[in-house]
PDB file of C-alpha atoms and ligand atoms in Angstrom:
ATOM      1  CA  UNK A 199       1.104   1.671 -19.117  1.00 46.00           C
ATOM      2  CA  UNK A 200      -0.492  -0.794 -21.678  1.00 47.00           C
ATOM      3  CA  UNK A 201      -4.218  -1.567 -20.030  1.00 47.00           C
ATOM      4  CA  UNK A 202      -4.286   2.411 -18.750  1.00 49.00           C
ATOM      5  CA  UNK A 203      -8.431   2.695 -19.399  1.00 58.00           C
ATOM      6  CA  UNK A 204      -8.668  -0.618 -16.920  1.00 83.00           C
ATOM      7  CA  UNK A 205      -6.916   0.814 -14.189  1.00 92.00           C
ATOM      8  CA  UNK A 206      -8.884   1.608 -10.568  1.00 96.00           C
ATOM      9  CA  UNK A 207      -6.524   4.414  -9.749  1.00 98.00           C
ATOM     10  CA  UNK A 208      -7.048   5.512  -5.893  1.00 98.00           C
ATOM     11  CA  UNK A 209      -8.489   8.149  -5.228  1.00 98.00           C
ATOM     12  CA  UNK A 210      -6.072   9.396  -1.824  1.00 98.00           C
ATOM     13  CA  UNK A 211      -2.152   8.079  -2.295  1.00 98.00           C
ATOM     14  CA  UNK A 212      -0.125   8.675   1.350  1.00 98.00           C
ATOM     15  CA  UNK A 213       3.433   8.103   0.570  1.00 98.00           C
ATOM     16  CA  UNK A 214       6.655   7.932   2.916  1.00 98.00           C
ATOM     17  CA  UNK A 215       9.407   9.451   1.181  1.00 98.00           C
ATOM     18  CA  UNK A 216      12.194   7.205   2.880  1.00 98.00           C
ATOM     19  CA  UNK A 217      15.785   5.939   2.109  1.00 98.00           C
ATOM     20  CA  UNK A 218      17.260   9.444   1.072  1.00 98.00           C
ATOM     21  CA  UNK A 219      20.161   8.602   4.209  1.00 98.00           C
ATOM     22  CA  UNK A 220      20.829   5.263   2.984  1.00 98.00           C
ATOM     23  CA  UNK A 221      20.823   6.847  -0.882  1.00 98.00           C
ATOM     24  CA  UNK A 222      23.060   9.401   0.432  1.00 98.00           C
ATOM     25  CA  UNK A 223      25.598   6.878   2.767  1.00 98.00           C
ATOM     26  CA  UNK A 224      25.791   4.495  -0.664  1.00 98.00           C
ATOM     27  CA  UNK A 225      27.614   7.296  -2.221  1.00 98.00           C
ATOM     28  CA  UNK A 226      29.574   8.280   0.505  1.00 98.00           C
ATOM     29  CA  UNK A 227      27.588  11.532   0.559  1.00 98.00           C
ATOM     30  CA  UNK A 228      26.484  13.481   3.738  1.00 97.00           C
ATOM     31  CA  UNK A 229      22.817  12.297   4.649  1.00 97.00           C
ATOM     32  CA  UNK A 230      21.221  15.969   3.510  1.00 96.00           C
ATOM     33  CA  UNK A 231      22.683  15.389  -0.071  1.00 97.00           C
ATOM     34  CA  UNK A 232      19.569  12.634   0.277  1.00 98.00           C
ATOM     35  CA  UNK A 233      17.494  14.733   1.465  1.00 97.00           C
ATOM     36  CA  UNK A 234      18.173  17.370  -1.529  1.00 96.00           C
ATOM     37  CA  UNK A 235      17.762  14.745  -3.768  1.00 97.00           C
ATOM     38  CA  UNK A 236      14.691  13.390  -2.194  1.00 97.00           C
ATOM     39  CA  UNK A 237      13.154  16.936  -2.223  1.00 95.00           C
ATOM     40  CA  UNK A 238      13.519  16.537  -6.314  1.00 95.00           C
ATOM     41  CA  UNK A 239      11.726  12.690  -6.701  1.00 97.00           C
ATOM     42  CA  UNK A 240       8.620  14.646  -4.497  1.00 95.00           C
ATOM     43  CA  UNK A 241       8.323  17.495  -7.699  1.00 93.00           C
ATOM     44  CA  UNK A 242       8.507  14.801  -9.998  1.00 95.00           C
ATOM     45  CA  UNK A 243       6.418  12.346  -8.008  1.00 97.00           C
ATOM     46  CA  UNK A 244       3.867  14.789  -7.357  1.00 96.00           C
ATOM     47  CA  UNK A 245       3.454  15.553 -11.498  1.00 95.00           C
ATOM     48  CA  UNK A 246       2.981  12.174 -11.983  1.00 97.00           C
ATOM     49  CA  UNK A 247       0.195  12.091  -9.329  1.00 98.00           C
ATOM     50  CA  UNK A 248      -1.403  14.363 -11.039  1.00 97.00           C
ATOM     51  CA  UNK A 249      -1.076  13.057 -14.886  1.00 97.00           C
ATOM     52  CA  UNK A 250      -2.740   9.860 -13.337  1.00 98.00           C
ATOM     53  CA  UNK A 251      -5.402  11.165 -11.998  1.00 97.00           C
ATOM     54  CA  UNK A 252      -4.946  10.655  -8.350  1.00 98.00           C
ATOM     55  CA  UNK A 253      -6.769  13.218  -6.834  1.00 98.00           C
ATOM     56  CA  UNK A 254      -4.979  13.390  -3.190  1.00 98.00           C
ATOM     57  CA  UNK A 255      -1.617  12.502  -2.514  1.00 98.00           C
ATOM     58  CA  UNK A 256      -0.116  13.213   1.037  1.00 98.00           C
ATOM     59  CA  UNK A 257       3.617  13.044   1.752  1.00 98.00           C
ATOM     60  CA  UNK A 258       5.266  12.400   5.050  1.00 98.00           C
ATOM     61  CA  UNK A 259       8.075  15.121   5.276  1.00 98.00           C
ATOM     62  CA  UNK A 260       9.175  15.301   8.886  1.00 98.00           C
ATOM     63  CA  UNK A 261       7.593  13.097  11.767  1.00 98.00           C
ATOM     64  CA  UNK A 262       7.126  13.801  15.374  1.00 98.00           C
ATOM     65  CA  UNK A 263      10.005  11.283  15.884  1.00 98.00           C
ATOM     66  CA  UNK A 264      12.757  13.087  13.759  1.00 98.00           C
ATOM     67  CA  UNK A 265      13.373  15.795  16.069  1.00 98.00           C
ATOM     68  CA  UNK A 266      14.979  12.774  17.935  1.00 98.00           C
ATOM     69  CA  UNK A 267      18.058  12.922  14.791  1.00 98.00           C
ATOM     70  CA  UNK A 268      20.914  14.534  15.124  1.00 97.00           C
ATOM     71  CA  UNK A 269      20.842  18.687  15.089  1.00 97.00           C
ATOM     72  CA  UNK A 270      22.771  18.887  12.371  1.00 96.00           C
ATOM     73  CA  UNK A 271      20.821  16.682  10.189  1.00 97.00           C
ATOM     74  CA  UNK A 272      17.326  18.391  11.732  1.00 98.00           C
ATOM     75  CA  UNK A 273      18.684  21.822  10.475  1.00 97.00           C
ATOM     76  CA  UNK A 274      19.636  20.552   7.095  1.00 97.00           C
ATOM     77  CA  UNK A 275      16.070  19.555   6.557  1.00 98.00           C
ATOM     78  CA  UNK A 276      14.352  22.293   7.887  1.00 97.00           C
ATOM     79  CA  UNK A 277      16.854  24.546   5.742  1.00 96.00           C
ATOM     80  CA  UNK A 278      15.877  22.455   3.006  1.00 95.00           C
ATOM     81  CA  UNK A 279      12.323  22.790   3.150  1.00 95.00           C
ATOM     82  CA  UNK A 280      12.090  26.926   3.786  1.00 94.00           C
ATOM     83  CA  UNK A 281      14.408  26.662   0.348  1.00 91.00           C
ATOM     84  CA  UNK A 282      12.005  24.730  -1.252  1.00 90.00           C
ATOM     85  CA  UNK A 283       8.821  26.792  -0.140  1.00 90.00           C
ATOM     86  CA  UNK A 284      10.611  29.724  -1.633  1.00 83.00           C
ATOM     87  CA  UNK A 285      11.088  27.400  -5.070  1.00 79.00           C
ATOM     88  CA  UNK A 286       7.396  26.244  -4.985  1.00 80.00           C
ATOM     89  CA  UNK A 287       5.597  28.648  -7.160  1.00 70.00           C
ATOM     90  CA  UNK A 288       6.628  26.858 -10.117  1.00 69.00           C
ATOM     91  CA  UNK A 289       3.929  24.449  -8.580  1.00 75.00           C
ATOM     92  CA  UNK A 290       0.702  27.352  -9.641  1.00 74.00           C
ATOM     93  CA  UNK A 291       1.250  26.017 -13.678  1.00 80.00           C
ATOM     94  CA  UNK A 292       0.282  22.727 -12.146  1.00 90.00           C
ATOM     95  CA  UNK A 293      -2.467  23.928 -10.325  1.00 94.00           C
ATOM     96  CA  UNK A 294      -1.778  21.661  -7.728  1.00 95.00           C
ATOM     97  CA  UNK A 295      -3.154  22.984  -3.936  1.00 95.00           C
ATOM     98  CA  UNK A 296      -0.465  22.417  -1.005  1.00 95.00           C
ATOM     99  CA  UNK A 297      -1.150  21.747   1.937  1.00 96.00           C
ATOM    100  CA  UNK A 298       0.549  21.675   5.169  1.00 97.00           C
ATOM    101  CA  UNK A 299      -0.371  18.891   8.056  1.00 98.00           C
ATOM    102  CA  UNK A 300       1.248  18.245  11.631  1.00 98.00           C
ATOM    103  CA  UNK A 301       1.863  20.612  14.537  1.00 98.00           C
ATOM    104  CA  UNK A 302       3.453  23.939  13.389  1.00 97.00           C
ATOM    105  CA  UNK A 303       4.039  25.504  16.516  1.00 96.00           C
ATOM    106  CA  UNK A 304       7.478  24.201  16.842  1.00 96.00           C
ATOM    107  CA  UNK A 305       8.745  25.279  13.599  1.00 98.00           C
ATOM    108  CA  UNK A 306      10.501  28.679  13.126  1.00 97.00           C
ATOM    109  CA  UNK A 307       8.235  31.450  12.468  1.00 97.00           C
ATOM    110  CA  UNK A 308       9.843  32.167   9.399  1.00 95.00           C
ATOM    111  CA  UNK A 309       9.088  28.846   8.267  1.00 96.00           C
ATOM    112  CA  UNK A 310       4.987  28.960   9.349  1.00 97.00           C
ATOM    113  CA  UNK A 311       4.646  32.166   7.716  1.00 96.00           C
ATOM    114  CA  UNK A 312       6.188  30.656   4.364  1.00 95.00           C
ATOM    115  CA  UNK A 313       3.662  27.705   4.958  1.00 96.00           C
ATOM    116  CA  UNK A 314       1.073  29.983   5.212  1.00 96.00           C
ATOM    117  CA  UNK A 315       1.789  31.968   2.282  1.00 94.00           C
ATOM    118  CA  UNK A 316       1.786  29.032   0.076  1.00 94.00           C
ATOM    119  CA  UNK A 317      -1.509  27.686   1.508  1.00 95.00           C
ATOM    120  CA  UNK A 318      -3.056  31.283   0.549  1.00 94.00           C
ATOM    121  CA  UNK A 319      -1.101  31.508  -3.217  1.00 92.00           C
ATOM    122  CA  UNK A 320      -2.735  27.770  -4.188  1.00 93.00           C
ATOM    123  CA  UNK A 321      -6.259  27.477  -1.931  1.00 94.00           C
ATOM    124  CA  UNK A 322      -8.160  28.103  -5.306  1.00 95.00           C
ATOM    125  CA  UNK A 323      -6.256  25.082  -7.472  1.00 95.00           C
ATOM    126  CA  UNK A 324      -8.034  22.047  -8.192  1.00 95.00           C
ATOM    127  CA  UNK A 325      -6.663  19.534  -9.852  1.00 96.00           C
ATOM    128  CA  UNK A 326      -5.295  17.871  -7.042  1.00 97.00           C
ATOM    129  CA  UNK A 327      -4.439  18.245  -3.812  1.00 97.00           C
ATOM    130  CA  UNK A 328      -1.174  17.925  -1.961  1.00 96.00           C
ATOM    131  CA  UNK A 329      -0.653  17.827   1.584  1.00 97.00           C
ATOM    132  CA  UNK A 330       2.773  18.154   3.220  1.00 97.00           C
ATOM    133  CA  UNK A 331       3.486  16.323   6.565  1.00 98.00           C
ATOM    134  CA  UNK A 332       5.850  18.321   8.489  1.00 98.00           C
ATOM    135  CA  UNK A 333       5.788  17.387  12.199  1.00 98.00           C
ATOM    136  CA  UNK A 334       3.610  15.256  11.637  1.00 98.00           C
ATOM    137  CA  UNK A 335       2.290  12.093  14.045  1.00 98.00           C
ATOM    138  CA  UNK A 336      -0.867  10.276  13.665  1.00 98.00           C
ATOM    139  CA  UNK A 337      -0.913  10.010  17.260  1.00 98.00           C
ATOM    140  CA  UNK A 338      -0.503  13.431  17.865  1.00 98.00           C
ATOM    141  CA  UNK A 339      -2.693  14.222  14.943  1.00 98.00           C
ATOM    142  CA  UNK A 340      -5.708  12.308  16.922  1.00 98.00           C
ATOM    143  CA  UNK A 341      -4.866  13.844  20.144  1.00 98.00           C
ATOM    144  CA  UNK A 342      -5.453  17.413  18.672  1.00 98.00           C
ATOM    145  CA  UNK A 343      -8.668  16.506  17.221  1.00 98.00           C
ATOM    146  CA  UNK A 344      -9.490  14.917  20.705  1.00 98.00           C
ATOM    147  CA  UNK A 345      -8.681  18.707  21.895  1.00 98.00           C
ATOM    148  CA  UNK A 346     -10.682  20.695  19.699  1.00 98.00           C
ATOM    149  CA  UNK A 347     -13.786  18.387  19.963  1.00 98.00           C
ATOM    150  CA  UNK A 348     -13.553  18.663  23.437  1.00 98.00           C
ATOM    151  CA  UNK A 349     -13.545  22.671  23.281  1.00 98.00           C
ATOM    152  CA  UNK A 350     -16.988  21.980  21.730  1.00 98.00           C
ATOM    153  CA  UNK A 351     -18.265  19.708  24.639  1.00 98.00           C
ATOM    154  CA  UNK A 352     -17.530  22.212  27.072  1.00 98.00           C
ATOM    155  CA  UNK A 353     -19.076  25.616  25.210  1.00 98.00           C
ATOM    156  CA  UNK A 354     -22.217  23.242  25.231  1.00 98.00           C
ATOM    157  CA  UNK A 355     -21.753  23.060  21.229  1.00 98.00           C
ATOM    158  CA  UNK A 356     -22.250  19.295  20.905  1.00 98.00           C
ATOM    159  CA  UNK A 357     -23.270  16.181  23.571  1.00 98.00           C
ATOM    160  CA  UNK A 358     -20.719  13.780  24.217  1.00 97.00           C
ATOM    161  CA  UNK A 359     -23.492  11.100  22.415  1.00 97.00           C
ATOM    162  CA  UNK A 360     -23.000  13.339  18.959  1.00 98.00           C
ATOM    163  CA  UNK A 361     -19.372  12.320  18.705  1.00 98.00           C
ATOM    164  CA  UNK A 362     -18.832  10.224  15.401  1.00 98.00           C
ATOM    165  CA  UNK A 363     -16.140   9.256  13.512  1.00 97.00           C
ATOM    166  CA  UNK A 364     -16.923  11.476  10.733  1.00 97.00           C
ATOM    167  CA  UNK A 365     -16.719  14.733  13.797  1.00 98.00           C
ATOM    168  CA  UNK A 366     -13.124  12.921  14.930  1.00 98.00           C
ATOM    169  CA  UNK A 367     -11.931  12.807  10.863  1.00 98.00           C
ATOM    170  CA  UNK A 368     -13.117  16.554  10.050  1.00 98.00           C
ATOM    171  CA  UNK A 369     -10.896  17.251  13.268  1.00 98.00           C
ATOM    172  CA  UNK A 370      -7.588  15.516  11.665  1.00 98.00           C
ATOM    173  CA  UNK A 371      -5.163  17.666  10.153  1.00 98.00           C
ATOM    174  CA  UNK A 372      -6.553  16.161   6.693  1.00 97.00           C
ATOM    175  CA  UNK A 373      -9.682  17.659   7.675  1.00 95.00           C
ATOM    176  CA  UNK A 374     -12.370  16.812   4.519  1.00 90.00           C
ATOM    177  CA  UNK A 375      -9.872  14.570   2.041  1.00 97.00           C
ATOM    178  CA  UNK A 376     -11.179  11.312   2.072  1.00 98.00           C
ATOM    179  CA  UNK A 377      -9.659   7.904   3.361  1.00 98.00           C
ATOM    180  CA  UNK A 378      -6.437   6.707   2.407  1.00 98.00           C
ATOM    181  CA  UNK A 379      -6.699   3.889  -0.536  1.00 98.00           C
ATOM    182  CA  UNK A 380      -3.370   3.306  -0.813  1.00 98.00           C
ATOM    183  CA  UNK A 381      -0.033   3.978   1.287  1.00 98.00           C
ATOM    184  CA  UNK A 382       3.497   3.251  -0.415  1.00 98.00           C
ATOM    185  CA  UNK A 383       6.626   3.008   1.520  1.00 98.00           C
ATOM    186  CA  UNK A 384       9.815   2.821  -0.800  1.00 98.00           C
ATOM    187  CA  UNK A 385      13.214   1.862   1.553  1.00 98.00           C
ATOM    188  CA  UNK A 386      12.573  -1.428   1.749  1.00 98.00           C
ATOM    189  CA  UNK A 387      11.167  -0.712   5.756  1.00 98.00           C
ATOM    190  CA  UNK A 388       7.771  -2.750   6.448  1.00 98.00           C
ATOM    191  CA  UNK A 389       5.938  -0.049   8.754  1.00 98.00           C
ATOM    192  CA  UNK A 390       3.638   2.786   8.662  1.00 98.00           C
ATOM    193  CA  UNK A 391       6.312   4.629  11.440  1.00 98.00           C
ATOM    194  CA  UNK A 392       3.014   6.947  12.810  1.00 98.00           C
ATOM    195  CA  UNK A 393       1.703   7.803   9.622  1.00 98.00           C
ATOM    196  CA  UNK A 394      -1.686   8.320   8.767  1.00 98.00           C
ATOM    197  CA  UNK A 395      -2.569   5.754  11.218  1.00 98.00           C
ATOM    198  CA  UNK A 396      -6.340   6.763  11.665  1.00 98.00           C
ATOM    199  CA  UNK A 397      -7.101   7.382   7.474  1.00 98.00           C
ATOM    200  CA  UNK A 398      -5.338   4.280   6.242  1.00 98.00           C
ATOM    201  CA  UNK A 399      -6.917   1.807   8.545  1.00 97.00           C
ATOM    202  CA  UNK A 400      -8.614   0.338   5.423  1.00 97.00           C
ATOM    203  CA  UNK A 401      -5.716   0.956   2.870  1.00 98.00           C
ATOM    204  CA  UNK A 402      -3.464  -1.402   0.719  1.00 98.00           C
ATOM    205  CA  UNK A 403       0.014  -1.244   1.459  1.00 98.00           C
ATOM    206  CA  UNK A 404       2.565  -0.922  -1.354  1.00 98.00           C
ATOM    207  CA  UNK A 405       6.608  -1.827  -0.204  1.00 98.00           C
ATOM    208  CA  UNK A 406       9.749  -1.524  -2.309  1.00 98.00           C
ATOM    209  CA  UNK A 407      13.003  -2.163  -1.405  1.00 98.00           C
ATOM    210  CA  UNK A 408      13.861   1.452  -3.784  1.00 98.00           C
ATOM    211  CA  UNK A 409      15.194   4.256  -2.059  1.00 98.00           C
ATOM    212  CA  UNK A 410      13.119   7.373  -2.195  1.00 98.00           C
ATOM    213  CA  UNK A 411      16.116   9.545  -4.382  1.00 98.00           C
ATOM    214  CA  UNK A 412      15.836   6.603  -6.644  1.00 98.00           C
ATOM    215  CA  UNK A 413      11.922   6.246  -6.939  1.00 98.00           C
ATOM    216  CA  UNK A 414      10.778   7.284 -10.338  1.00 98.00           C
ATOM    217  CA  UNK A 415       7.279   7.323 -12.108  1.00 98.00           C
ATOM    218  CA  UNK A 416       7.041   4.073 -13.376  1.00 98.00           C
ATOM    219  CA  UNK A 417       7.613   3.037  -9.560  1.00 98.00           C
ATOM    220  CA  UNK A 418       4.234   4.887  -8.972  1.00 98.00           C
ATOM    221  CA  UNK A 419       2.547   3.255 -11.557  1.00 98.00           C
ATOM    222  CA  UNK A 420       3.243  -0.128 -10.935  1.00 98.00           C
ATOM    223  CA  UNK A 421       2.511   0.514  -7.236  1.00 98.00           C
ATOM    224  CA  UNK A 422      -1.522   2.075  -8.918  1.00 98.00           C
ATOM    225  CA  UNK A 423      -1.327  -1.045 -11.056  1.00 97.00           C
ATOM    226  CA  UNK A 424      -0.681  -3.518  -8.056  1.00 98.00           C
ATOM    227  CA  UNK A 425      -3.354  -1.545  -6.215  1.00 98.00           C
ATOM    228  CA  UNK A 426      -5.758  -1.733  -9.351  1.00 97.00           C
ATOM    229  CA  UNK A 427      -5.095  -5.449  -9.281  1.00 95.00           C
ATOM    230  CA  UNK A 428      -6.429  -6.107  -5.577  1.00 93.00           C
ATOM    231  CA  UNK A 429      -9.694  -6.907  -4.446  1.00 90.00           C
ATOM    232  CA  UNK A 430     -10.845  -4.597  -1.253  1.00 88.00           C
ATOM    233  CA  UNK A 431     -13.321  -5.926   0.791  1.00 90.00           C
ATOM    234  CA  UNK A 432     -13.750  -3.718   3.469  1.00 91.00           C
ATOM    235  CA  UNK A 433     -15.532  -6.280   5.683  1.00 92.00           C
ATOM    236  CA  UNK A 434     -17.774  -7.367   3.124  1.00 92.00           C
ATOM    237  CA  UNK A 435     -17.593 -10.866   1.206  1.00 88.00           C
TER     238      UNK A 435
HETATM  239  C1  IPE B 671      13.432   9.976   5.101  1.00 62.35           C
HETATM  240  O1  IPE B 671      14.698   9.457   4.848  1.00 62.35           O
HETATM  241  C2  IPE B 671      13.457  11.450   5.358  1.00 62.35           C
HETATM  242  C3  IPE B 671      13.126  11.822   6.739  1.00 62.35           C
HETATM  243  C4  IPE B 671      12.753  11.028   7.683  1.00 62.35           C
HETATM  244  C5  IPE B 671      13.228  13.233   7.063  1.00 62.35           C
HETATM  245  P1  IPE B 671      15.639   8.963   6.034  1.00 62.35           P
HETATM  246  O2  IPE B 671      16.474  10.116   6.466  1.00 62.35           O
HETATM  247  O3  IPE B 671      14.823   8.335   7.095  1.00 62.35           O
HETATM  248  O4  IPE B 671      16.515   7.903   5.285  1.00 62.35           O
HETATM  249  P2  IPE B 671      17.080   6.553   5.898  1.00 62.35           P
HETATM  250  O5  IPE B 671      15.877   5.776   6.401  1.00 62.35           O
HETATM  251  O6  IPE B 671      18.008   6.919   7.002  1.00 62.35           O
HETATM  252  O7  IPE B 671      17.753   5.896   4.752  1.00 62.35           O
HETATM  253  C1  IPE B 672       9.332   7.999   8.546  1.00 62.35           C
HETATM  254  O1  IPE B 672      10.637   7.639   8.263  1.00 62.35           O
HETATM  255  C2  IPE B 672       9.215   9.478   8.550  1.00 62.35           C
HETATM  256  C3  IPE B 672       9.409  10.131   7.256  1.00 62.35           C
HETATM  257  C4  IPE B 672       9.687   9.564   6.128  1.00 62.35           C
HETATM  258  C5  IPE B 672       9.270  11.543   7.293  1.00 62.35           C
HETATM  259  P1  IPE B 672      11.685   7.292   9.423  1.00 62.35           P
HETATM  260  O2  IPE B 672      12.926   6.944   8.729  1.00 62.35           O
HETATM  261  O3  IPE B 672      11.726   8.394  10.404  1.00 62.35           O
HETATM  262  O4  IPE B 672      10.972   6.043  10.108  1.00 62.35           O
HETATM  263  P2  IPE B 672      11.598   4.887  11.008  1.00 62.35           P
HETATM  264  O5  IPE B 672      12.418   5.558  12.065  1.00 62.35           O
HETATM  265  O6  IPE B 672      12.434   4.029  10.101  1.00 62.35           O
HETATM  266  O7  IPE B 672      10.420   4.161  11.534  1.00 62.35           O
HETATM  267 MG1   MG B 673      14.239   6.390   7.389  1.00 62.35          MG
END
């Protein structure tokens, strides 16, 4: 990018990786071939993340609502990403942290304790951080910090009047990264589909009618440089 020292690159980037069935169905291919393919765009995504400086990015993976797909397809991804988590360590020369967000419970243990063992091999890399949504729902998401700050009501931790939005937030599954600036949702589909829905509520919104197989780095930069380009007013004049 020309103007690179003018741009106001966001600080947390939430992206929905969508499109890899309708990548997959334009080749006549079945819809994991997508998802294969879409696993490869998130490694080279998540480079250029980092080589712009962004200093969170969080990926939605696998929402609450996919379990609704057909087994088949379900299996295929969860094959896929056990696969990849076994792949990942290429990740440590990049010394990017991963992160995993959503409700594990319902995943194979094979698959938590692979989650887990990443978490542990990258906790101490900093030069960005990368969360993972896999069963993931921002409604769900709320609801379990609802839980836990309820645990602390009734052990006489905290008042009911203490309860702030910055207690609620530290309760997400995103725990201390900071708001959402910017959300982009390649596929051409004009909704947030129960992402993120309590740390965006003050981000931009980036669409593109690109598939996510197809999405390369200059896609991500022009979606920073459209972000740059706006004026955020959070309320304010
Ligand atoms: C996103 O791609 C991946 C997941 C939801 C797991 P889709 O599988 O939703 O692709 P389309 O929307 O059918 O093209
Ligand atoms: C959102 O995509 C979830 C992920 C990308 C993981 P979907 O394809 O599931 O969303 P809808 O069904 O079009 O809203
Ligand atoms: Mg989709």
């Amino acid at each position: 990018m020309s103007e690179n020292n003018a741009l106001n690159v966001p600080v947390h980037v939430g992206i929905i990786m969508d499109g890899n069935g309708r990548w997959a169905k334009k080749r006549l291919l079945p819809r994991k071939m997508g998802h294969k393919e879409g696993a490869k765009t998130f490694r080279t995504i998540t480079r250029a993340c980092k080589k712009l400086g962004i200093k969170y990015v969080t990926y939605y993976a696998f929402s609450t609502e996919n379990w609704a797909r057909p087994q088949d397809e379900v299996e295929a991804i969860m094959d896929l990403f056990e696969k990849y988590l076994d792949e990942v360590k290429d990740f440590a020369e990049e010394n990017i942290r991963l992160r995993f967000i959503g409700d594990r419970s319902k995943l194979k243990p094979s698959l938590q304790q692979k989650m887990a063992d990443v978490e542990k091999a990258s906790e101490n890399f900093d030069a960005m951080d990368c969360f993972l949504a896999i069963n993931y729902g921002g409604r769900d998401e709320i609801k379990h910090s609802v839980q836990e700050i309820a645990k602390m009501v009734k052990k006489g931790e905290i008042s009911p009047e203490e309860i702030d939005e910055d207690l609620i937030t530290r309760n997400l599954y995103t725990m201390e990264a900071p708001p959402v600036d910017l959300i982009i949702r390649p596929s051409g589909e004009l909704r947030l589909s129960n992402f993120l829905i309590w740390q965006s509520a003050y981000a931009e919104y980036y669409f593109t009618d690109i598939l996510w197989p197809d999405f390369k780095p200059a896609d991500l930069e022009k979606a920073v440089k459209t972000y740059s380009d706006r004026n955020r007013r959070f309320g304010g004049v």
